[in-house]
mmCIF file of C-alpha atoms and ligand atoms in Angstrom:
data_model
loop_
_atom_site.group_PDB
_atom_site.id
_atom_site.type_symbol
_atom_site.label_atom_id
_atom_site.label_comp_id
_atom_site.label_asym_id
_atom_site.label_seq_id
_atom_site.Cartn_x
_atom_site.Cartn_y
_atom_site.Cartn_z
ATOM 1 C CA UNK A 1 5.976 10.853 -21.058
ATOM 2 C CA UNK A 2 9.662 10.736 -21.539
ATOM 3 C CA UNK A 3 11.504 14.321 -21.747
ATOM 4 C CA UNK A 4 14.496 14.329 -24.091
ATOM 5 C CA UNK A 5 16.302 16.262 -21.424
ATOM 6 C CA UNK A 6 17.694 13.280 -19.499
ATOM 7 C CA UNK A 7 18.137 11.215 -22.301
ATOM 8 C CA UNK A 8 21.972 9.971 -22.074
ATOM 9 C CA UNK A 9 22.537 12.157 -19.253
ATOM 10 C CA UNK A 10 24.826 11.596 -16.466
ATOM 11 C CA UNK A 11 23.119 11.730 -13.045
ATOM 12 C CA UNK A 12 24.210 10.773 -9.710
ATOM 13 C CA UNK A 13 21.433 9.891 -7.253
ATOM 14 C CA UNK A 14 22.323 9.822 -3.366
ATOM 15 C CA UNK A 15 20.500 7.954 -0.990
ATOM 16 C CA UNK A 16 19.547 5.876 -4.137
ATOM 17 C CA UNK A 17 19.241 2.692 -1.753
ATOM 18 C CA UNK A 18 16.242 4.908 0.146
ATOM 19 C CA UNK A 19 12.233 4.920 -0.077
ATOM 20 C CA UNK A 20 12.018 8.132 -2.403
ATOM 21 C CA UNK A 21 15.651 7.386 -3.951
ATOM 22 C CA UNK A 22 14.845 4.003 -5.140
ATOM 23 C CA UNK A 23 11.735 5.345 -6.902
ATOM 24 C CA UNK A 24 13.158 8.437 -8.792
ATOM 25 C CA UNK A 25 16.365 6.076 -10.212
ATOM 26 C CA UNK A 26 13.329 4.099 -11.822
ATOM 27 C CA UNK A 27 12.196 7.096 -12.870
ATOM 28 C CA UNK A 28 15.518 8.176 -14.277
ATOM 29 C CA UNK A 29 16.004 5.352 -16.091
ATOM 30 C CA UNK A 30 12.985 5.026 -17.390
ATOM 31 C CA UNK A 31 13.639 8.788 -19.065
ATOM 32 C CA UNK A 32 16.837 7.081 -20.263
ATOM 33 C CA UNK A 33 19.297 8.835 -17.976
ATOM 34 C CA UNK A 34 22.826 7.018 -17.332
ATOM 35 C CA UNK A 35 22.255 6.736 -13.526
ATOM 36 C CA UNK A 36 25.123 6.046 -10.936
ATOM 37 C CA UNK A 37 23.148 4.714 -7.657
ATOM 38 C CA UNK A 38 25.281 6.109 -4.714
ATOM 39 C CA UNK A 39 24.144 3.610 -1.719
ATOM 40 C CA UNK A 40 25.330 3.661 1.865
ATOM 41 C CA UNK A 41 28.124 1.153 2.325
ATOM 42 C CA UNK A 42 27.403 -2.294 4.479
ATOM 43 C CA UNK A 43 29.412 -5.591 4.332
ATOM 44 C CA UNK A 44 26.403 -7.396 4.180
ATOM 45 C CA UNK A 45 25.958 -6.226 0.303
ATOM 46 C CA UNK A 46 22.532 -4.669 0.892
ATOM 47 C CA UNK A 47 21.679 -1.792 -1.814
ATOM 48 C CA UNK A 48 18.167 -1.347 -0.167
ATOM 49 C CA UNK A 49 15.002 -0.922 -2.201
ATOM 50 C CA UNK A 50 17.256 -0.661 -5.101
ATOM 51 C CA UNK A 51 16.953 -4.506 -5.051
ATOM 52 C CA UNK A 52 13.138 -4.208 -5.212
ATOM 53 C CA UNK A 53 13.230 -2.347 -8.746
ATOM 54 C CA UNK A 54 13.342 -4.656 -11.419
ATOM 55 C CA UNK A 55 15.864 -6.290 -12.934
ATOM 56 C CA UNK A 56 15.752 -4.475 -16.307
ATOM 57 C CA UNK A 57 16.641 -1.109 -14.357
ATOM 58 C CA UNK A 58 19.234 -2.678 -11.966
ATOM 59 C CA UNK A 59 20.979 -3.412 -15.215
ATOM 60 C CA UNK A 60 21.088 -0.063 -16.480
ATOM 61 C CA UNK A 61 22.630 1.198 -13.235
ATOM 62 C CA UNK A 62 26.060 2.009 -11.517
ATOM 63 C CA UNK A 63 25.776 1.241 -8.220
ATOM 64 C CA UNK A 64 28.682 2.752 -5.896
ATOM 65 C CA UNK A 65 28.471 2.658 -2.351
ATOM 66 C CA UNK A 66 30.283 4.680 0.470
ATOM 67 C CA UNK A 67 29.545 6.866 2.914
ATOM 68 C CA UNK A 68 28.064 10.708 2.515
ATOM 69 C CA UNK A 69 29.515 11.816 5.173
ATOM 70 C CA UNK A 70 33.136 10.896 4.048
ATOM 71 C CA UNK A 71 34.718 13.872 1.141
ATOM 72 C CA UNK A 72 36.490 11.783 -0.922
ATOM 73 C CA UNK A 73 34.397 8.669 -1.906
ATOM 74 C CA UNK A 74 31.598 11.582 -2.369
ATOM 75 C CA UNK A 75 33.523 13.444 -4.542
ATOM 76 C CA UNK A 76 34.321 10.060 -6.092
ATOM 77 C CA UNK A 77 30.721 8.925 -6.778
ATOM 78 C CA UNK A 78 30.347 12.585 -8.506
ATOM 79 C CA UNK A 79 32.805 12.363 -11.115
ATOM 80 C CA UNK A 80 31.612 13.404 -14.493
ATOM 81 C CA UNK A 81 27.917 13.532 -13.474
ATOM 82 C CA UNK A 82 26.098 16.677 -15.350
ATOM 83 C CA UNK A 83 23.049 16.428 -12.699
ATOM 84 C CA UNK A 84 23.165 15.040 -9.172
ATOM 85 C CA UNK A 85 20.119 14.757 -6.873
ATOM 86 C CA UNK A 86 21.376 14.358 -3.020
ATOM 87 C CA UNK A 87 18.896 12.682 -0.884
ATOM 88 C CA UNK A 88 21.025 10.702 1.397
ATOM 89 C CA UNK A 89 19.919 11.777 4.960
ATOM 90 C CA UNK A 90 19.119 10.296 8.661
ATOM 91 C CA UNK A 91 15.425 11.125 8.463
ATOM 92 C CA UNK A 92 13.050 9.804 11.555
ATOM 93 C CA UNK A 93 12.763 12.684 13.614
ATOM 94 C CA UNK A 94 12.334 10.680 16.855
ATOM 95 C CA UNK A 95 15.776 9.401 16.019
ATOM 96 C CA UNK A 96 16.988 12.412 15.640
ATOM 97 C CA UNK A 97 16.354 13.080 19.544
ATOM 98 C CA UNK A 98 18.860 10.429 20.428
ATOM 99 C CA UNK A 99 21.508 10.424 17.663
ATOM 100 C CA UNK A 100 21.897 14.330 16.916
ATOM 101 C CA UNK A 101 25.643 14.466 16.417
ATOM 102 C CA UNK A 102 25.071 11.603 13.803
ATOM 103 C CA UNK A 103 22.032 13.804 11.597
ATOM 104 C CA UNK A 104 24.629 16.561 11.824
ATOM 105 C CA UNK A 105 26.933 14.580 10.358
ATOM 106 C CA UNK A 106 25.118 12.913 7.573
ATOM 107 C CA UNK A 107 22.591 15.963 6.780
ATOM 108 C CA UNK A 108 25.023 19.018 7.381
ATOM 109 C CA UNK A 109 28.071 17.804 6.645
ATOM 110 C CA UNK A 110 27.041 15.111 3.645
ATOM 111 C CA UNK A 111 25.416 18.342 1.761
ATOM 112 C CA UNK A 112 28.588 20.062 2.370
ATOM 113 C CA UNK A 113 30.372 17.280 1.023
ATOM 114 C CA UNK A 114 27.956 16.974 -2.441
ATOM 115 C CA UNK A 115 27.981 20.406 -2.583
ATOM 116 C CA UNK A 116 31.940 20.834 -2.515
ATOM 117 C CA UNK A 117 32.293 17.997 -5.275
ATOM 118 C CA UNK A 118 30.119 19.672 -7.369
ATOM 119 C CA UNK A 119 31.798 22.853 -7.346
ATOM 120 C CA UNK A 120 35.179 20.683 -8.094
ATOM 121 C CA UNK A 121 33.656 19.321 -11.452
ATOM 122 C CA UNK A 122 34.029 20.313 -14.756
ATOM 123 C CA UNK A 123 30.415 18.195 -15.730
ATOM 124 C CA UNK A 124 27.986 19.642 -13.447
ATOM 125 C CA UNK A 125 24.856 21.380 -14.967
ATOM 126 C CA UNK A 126 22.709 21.477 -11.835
ATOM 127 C CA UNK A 127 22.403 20.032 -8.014
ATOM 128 C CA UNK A 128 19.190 18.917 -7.071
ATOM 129 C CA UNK A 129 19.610 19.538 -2.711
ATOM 130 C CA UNK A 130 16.669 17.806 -1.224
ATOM 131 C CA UNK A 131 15.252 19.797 1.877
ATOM 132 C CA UNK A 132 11.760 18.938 3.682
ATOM 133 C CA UNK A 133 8.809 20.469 4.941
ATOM 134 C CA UNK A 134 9.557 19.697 8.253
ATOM 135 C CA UNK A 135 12.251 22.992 8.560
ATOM 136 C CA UNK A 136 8.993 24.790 8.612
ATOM 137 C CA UNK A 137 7.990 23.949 11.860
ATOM 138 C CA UNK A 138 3.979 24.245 12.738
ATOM 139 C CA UNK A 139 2.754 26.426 10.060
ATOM 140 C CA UNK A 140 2.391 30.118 11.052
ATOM 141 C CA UNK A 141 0.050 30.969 8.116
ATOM 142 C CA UNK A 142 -1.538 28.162 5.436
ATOM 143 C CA UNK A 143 -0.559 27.327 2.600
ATOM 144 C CA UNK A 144 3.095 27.802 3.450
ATOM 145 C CA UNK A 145 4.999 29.302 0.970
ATOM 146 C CA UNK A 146 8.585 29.213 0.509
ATOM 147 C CA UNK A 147 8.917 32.313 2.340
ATOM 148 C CA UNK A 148 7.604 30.906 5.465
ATOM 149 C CA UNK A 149 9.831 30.814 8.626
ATOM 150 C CA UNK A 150 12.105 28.169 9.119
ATOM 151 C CA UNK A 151 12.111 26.828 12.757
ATOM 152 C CA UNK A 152 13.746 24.119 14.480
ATOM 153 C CA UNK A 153 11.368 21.970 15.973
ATOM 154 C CA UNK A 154 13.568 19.213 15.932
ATOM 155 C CA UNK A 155 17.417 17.975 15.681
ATOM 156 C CA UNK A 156 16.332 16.241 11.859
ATOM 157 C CA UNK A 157 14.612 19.926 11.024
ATOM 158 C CA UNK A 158 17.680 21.808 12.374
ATOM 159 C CA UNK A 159 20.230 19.517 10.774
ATOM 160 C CA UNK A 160 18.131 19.817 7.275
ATOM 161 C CA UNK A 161 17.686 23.582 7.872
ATOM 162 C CA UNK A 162 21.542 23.971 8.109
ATOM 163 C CA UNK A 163 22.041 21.624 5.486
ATOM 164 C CA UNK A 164 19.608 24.248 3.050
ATOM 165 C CA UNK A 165 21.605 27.474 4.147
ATOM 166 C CA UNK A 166 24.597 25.779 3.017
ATOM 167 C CA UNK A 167 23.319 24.621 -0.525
ATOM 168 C CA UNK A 168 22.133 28.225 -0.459
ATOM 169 C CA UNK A 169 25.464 29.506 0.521
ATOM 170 C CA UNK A 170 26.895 27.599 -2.608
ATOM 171 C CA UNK A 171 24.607 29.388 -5.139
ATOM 172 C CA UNK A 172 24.983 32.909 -3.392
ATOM 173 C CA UNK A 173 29.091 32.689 -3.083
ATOM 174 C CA UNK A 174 30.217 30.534 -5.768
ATOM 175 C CA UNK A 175 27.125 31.128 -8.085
ATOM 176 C CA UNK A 176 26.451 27.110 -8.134
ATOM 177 C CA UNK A 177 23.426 25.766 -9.626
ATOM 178 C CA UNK A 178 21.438 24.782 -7.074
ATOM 179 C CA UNK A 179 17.690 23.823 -6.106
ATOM 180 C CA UNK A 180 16.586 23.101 -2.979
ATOM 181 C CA UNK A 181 13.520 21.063 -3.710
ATOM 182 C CA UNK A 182 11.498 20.634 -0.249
ATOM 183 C CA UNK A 183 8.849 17.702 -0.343
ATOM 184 C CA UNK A 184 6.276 17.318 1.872
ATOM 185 C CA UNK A 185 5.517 14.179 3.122
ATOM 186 C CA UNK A 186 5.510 11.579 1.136
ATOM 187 C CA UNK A 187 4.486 7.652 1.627
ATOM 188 C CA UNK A 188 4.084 4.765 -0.985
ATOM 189 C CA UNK A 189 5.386 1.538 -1.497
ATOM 190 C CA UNK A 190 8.492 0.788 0.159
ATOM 191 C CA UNK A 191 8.233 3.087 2.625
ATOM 192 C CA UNK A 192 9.061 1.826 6.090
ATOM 193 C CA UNK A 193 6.795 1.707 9.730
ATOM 194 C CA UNK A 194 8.731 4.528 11.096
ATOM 195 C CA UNK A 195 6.630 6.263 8.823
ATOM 196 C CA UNK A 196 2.855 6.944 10.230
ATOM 197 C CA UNK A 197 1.076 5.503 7.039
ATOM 198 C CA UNK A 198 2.788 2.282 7.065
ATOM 199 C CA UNK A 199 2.264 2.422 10.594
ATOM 200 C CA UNK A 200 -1.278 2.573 10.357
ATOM 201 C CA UNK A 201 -1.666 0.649 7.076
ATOM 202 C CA UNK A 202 0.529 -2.330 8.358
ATOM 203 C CA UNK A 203 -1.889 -2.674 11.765
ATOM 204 C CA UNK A 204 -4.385 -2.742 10.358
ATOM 205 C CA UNK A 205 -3.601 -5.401 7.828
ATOM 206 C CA UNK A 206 -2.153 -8.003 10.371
ATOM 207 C CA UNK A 207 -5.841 -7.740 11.743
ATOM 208 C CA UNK A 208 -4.969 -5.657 15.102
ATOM 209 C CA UNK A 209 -8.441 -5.283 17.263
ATOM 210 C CA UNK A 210 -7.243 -1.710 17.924
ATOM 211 C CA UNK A 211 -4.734 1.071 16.371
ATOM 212 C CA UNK A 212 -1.848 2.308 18.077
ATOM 213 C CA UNK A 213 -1.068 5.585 17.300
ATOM 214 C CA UNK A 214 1.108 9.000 18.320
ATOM 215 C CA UNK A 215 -1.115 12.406 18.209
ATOM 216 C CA UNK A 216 -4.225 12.066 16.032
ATOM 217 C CA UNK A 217 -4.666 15.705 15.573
ATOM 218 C CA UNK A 218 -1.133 16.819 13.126
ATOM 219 C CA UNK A 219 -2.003 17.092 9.696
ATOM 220 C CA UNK A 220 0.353 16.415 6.604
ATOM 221 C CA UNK A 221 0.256 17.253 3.032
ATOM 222 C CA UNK A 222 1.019 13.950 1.695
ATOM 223 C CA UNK A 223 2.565 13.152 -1.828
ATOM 224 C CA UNK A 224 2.158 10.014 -3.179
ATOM 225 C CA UNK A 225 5.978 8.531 -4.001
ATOM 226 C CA UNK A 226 5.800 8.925 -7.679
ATOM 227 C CA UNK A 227 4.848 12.421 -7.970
ATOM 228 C CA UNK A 228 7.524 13.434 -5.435
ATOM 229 C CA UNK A 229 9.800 11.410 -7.132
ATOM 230 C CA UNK A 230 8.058 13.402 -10.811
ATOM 231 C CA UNK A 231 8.391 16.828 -8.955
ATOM 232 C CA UNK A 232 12.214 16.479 -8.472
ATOM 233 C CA UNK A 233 13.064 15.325 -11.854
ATOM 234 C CA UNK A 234 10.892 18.349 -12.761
ATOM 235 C CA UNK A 235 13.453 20.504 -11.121
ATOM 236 C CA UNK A 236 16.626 18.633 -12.302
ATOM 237 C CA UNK A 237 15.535 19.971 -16.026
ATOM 238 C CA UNK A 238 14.671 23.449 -15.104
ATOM 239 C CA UNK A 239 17.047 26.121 -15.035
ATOM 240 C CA UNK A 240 14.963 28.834 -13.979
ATOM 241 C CA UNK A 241 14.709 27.080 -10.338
ATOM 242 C CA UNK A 242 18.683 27.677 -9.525
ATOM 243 C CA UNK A 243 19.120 29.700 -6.726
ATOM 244 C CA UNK A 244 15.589 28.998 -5.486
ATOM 245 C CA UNK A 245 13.739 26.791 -3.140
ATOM 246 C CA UNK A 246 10.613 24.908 -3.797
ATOM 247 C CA UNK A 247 8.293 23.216 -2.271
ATOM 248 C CA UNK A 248 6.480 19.829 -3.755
ATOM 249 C CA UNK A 249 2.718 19.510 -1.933
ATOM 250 C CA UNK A 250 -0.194 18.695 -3.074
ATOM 251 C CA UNK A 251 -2.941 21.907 -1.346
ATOM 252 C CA UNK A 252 -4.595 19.307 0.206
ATOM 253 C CA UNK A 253 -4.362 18.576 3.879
ATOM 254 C CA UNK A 254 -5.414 15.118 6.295
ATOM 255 C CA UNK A 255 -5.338 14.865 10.194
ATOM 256 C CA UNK A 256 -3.874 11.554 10.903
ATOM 257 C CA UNK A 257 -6.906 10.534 12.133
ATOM 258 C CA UNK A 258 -8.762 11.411 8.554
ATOM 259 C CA UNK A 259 -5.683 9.053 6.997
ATOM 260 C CA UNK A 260 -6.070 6.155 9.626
ATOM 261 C CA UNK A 261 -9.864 6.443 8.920
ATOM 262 C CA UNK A 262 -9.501 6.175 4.923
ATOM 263 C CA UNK A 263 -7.134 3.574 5.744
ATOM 264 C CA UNK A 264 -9.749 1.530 7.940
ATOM 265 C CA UNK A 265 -11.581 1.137 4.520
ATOM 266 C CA UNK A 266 -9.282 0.419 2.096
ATOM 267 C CA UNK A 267 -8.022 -2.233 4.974
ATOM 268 C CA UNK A 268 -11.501 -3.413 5.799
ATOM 269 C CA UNK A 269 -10.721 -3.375 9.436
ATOM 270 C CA UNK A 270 -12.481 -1.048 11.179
ATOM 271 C CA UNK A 271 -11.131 -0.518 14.749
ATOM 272 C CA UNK A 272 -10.560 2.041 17.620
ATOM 273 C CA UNK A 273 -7.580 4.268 17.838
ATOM 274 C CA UNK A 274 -5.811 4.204 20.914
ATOM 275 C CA UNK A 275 -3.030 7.363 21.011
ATOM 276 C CA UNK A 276 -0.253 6.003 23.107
ATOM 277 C CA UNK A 277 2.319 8.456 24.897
ATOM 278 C CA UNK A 278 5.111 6.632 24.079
ATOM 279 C CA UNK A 279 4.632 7.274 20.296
ATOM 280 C CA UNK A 280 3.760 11.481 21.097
ATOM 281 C CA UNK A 281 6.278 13.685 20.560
ATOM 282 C CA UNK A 282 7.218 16.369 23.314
ATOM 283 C CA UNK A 283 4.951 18.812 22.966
ATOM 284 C CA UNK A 284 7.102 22.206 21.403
ATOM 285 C CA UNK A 285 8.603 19.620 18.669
ATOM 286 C CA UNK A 286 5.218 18.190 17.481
ATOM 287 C CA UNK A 287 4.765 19.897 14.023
ATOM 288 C CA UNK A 288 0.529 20.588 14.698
ATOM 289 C CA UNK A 289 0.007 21.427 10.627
ATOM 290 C CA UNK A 290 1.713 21.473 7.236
ATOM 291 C CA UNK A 291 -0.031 22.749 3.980
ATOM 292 C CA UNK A 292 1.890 23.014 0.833
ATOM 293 C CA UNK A 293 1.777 26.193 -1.568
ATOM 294 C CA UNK A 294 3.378 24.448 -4.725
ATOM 295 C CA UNK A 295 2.383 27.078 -6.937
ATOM 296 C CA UNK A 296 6.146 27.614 -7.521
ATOM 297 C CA UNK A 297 6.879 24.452 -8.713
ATOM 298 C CA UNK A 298 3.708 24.295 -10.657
ATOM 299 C CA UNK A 299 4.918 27.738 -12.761
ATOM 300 C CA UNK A 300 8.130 26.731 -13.122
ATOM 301 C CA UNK A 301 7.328 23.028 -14.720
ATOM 302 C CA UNK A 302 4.160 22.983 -14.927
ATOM 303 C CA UNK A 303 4.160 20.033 -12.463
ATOM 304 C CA UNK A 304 1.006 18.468 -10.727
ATOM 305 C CA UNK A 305 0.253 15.500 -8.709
ATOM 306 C CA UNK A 306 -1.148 12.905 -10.636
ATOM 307 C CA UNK A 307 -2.384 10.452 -7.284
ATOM 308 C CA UNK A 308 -5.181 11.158 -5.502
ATOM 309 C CA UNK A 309 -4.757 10.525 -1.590
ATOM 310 C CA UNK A 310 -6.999 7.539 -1.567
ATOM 311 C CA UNK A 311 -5.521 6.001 -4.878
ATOM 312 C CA UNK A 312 -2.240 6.512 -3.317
ATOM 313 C CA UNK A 313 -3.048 4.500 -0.080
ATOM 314 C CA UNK A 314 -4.710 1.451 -1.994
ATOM 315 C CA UNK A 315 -1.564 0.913 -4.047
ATOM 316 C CA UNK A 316 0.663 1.508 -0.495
ATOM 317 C CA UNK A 317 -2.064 -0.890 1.215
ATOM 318 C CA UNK A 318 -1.515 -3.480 -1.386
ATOM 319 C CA UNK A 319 2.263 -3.542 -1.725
ATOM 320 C CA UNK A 320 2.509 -3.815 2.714
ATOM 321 C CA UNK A 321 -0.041 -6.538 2.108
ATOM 322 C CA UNK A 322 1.845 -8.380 -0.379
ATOM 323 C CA UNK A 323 5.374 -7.461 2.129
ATOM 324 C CA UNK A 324 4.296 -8.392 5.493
ATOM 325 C CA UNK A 325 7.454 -9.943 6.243
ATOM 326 C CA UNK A 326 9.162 -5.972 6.129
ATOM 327 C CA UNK A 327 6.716 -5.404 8.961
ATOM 328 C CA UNK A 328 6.178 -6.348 12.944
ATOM 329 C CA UNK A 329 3.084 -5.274 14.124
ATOM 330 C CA UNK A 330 3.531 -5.515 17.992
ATOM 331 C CA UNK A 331 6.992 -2.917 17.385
ATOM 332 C CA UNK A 332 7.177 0.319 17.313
ATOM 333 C CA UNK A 333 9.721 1.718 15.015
ATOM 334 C CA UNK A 334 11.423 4.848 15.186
HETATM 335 N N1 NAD B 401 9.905 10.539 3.315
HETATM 336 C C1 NAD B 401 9.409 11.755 3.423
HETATM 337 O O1 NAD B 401 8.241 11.927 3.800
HETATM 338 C C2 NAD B 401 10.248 12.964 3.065
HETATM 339 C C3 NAD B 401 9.606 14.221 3.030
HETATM 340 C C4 NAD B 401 10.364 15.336 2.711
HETATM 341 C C5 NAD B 401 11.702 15.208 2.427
HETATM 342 N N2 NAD B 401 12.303 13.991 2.471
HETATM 343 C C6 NAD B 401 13.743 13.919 2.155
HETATM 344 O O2 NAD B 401 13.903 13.035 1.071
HETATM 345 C C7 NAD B 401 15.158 12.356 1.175
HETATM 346 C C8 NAD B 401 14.965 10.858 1.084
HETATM 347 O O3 NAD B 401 14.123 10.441 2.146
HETATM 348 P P1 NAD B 401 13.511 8.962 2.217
HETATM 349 O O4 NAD B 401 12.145 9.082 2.759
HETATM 350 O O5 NAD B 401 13.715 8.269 0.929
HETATM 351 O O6 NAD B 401 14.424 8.335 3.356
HETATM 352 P P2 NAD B 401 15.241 6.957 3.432
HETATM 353 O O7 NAD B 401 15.716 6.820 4.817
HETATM 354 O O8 NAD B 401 14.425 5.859 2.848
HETATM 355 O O9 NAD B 401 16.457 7.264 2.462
HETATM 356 C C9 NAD B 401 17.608 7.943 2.875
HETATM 357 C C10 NAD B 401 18.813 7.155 2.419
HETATM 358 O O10 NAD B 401 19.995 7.833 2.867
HETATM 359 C C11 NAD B 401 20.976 6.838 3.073
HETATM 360 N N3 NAD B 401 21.982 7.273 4.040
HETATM 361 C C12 NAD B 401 21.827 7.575 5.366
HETATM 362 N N4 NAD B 401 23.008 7.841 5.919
HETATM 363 C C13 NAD B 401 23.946 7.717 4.937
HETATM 364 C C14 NAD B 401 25.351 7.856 4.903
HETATM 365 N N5 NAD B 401 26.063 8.180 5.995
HETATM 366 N N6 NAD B 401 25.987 7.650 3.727
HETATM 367 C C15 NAD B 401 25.290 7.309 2.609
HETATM 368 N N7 NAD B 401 23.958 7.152 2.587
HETATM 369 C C16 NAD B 401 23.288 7.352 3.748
HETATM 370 C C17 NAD B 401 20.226 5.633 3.637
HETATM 371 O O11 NAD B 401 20.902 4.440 3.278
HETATM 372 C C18 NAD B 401 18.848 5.755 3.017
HETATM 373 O O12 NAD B 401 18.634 4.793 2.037
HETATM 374 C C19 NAD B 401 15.796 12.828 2.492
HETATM 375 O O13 NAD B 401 16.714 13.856 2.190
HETATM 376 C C20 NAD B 401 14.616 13.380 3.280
HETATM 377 O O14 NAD B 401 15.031 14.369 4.184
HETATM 378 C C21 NAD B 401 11.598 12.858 2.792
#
């Protein structure tokens, strides 16, 4: 259904070349929003999975590229943009154990940076900060609210956590309209094997005779891409949520074993699961359970998911299937 709000409206989307990113400037477009595609600069010309959207939408976008973590092409890329949605982060957490000064950088410091250009422009109606569930931690009580704790169970939580106390900062000193919108996890199409459905979904389709996996036992809330992608643009036209932080979850929760068992079917491979130490991570960082209370984000804009978990991984089983070549079975990516 297209909303009139975002009809000839000037958006900037960071981390536009990224799995969610790519999906929600489709989505923009689609709406009719004038979208400006802020990619992470390489000199090999890549702008990610903005080159898998078709080429329809890649017309109808600006596509700058620099870095997030650098002031002045960010405050650049935001020039007369009434609504920007910054997603641009360093997100594997295992990563995050070996290159902490970089999510620092990027997370902390690239909010700071959106979040000062904003406040410099004369255009801005309303920052869209993207947070996760993960600054959580294990869930103390279920569903988790947005008044759970926050804990820092890794660097990626910690460096998102600061990043969301700084986007808070901005609304509480300098009364700038912010909304920290805080997915849980989300997987679909384009979404890459450091991920755990991919993971799973990609074994399993190049025929393994057994599935390597981390801990079996975490459960997720998982949002399929589009209605992730449906729950920020939600927020981007709602002026009620400044100041506030919301989660986007769908109630429903899946051990990774329940998801590599659904997955088994819609695979048609049906194998043991073999959890491998190597892929475990140290024992006070593991995140044991996440359970979304989106009843925020459902008053507010009267959002709700609109994939059901095992629609969600046929369509994700079908595009790996038909992308093998984005995949290597016998590696394990972080
Ligand atoms: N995928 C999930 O399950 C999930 C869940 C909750 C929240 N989130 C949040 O959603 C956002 C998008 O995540 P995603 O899954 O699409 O990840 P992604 O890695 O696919 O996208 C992130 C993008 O940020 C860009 N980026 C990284 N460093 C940069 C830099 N220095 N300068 C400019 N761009 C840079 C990358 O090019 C990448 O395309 C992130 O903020 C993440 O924390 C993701």
């Amino acid at each position: 259904m297209m909303d009139k709000f975002w009809n000839g409206r000037q958006v900037l989307v960071t981390g536009a070349d990224g799995f969610i990113g790519s999906h929600l400037v489709e989505r923009l477009v689609s709406e009719g929003a004038n979208v400006r595609a802020f990619t992470f600069y390489n000199s090999w010309n890549s702008i990610g999975w903005l080159s898998d959207i078709s080429q329809q939408s890649l017309k109808n976008i600006e596509i700058v590229s620099g870095d997030i973590r650098d002031d002045g092409c960010v405050a650049d890329a935001c020039q007369r943009c009434e609504i920007i949605f910054h997603l641009s982060s360093l997100i594997a957490i295992p990563y995050s154990y070996k290159a902490t000064r970089a999510y620092v950088d990027t997370n902390v410091v690239g909010a700071l940076n959106v979040l000062q250009a904003g406040r410099q422009s004369d255009s801005l109606e309303r920052i869209i900060h993207t947070s996760t569930s993960e600054v959580y931690g294990t869930a103390q009580f279920v569903p988790i609210s947005e008044d759970h704790p926050l804990s820092g169970q890794s660097p990626y939580s910690a460096s998102k956590i600061g990043a969301d106390m700084i986007a808070e900062s901005f609304y509480r000193s300098f009364d700038m309209p912010v909304v920290t919108a805080r997915p849980f996890n989300t997987f679909g199409p384009r979404q890459t094997a450091r991920a755990v459905i991919p993971t799973i979904a990609a074994q399993l389709l190049f025929g393994c005779k057994e599935l390597t996996l981390g801990a079996l036992t975490p459960t997720r809330d998982f949002n399929f891409v589009t209605d992730t992608a449906g729950g920020l643009i939600a927020l981007g036209s709602c002026k009620e949520a400044e100041g506030q932080v919301v989660n986007i979850g769908t109630g429903e929760e899946w051990s990774i074993e329940q998801t590599a068992r659904l997955l088994m079917q819609v695979c048609e491979n049906e194998v043991e699961i073999k959890s491998h130490v190597e892929r475990k991570r140290p024992e006070k960082s593991e995140v044991n359970r996440l359970l979304a209370d989106a009843d925020r984000l459902k008053s507010l804009t009267g959002w709700a998911p609109q994939v059901k978990f095992k629609d969600g991984l046929e369509i994700t089983a079908s595009w790996i299937r038909e992308n093998l070549q984005h995949f290597d079975p016998d590696r394990y990516t972080i």
